[in-house]
Structures are given as structure tokens and as C-alpha cells.
Amino acid sequence: MTSSMRMRYSNAHYDSRPDAIASCAKTITLKNDEPNLTSVEAPLPGHSHKKNLKFLGAFSSPSHATMPNGAQIAVEGLRLMSEMRTFQRIFDSENMLMLPAASFDDLRSALMKVAPAVIHLSGHCCDEKWVFEGESRAVNCVSGQDLGAMFSTVRGLKCVVLSGCRSHKMAKAIKTLVPNLRVLCSETKLNNTFATSFCGRFYEELSEQKEFDVEKCFAKARFGIRSACDLKFGDPSKQLHEISKDGMPVLDIDHKGQPHPVDERSGLPVYSKHCKRCNPDLGGTFTLL
């Protein structure tokens, strides 16, 4: 029987970066049976002439993780289609490649055929590993070292964006293997709408520039997000409800100290759109390494 890890924050658009995976990291066997990439990423015969692209995006939304006893824990689905549509309006079809429901093999295969200037990963980051979709949409984690080894073989790659909660340590692991690569990451939990809005603004700046100046585009995106999104640039962790050991938010009291609304049937507290602990006005932060 599959047990649920549904996050109440999904209604507040925090579902794409839940604490659920991280809270179970010590008890769930996160599948990572990929070989060491350092020795396997040389271009295959017939792929020496790769197509140059501006943007390659991999969007991953696994449905479950497996416990050592075989039990499955459901992972909240991500709302990545709207993010993909946002990016499709920025880059023309000849200069981008989108990988929906992306597995690690999908990304690796794509990089055998194309050479992007920007690689965007959208999804979960857990225990300094990126969470791709595995077999039957199961969780499949890949380390920053393995991603860095693969990225080091991509000629012309200038920037990697890790649009996932608390991805800064993973970004540093990638940078140790690709020192000249700029990596956009987050040190905080991220709100869906905020992450899509910020990355969209960043890519708009990149697409308009003749010269590829990542730092300048990052500065403009950070300034522009103030008017493009209702959410502010900042860490929402202190505003959010506390998370229990099973990965669920503790919906005890709202931001005014009042009891949370209760479901009439179950008698359990439920998400409230009026509660600022459910809906912080801070969307998260991005950092450029």
C-alpha cells in the first residue's frame, strides 16, 4: 500500500520543492545506480558535430520514493508544464530543447546530440543530489559530482540553473569540477510562482543580449522581479509552518496566533489562503556562483 506524503503547501504553490523528500532522506533508499560519469561521457561516434542551442531544460517530477521495506511514499506532483510554457515564449524553437518528465538518461542522451549554452534543471534537490525521474517515475538521485563530470564535457556551456530548494551545496560540487561554469542556485526553499517568474526574467535578459553576460542578467532579473511578482526576494523558512518528522506541516496556529481552520469531516486542520504561514510573502532566493 502506498503511503502519502502530500504537502499542504501545495495549495500555496510550494509543492514543487517539498520538504517531504528531504525529511525521509535517511530512511528512503534513493535509487542511484548510474555508472561513474567521468569515464563514459566522451562523445559517441556520429555525435562529434553537436547542434548548438541556447537552452536545454530538464523538468523532473517523480511520483514516489521506495522505503527499504519496499513500501512506497508518494511525492507531491510538480506544476512544471506552466514553467515550460513560460520558457517556450522566451526562446525560439530552433534554439531550445525541452525534456518533460526527464530522467537522467534523457539528459545524458540529449547532451550527446546538442551543445547548449544554458542547462536548466527544475525539480527537487535532496541531500545534495538532484532528483530525476527513474523507472516507473520512481525517485532517482544523481550527485553534484556526477552532474559536474557530465557538464565538464559540454563545449560552450556557460551557465547551469538549479531551480530547486536548497541547491547551493550541489552547485558548489558542480563548480569544483567545472570552475569556469556559472551556476544559479538557491540557499532557501522556493515558491513555484517565484522560481518560474525569476528564471523567466533571467532568461528574458539573456535572450536579449548579444554578449553572454550571466552576472549582468542575474542582477537585472533580481531587480526586475520586484515588479514582476507579488512575492519578495527572501528566505520564507521562518514564516512557514514547522515540519513534523513525517514531512507534514504542523497546521496549529496561523500568523496571528489563531487556531487553523478545521475540516468538517475529518476534524483535522487544513490549509488556509488567509494564513501567511501557509502563504509567506517571501518566495525564496537565488544565488549566482
mmCIF file of C-alpha atoms in Angstrom, residues 10 60 64 70 78 93 105 137 145 162 208 237 267 271:
data_model
loop_
_atom_site.group_PDB
_atom_site.id
_atom_site.type_symbol
_atom_site.label_atom_id
_atom_site.label_comp_id
_atom_site.label_asym_id
_atom_site.label_seq_id
_atom_site.Cartn_x
_atom_site.Cartn_y
_atom_site.Cartn_z
ATOM 1 C CA SER A 10 0.854 22.510 -2.494
ATOM 2 C CA SER A 60 11.506 16.153 -13.427
ATOM 3 C CA HIS A 64 7.156 8.123 -5.428
ATOM 4 C CA GLY A 70 9.508 -1.958 -0.158
ATOM 5 C CA LEU A 78 5.081 19.282 -9.638
ATOM 6 C CA SER A 93 12.060 26.526 -31.150
ATOM 7 C CA ASP A 105 19.304 9.119 -19.161
ATOM 8 C CA ARG A 137 8.513 7.548 -12.279
ATOM 9 C CA GLN A 145 29.865 15.295 -8.724
ATOM 10 C CA LEU A 162 19.332 24.546 -10.463
ATOM 11 C CA GLU A 208 18.024 39.930 -25.465
ATOM 12 C CA SER A 237 11.563 29.352 6.090
ATOM 13 C CA GLY A 267 -11.699 17.337 12.168
ATOM 14 C CA TYR A 271 -4.534 24.872 4.557
#
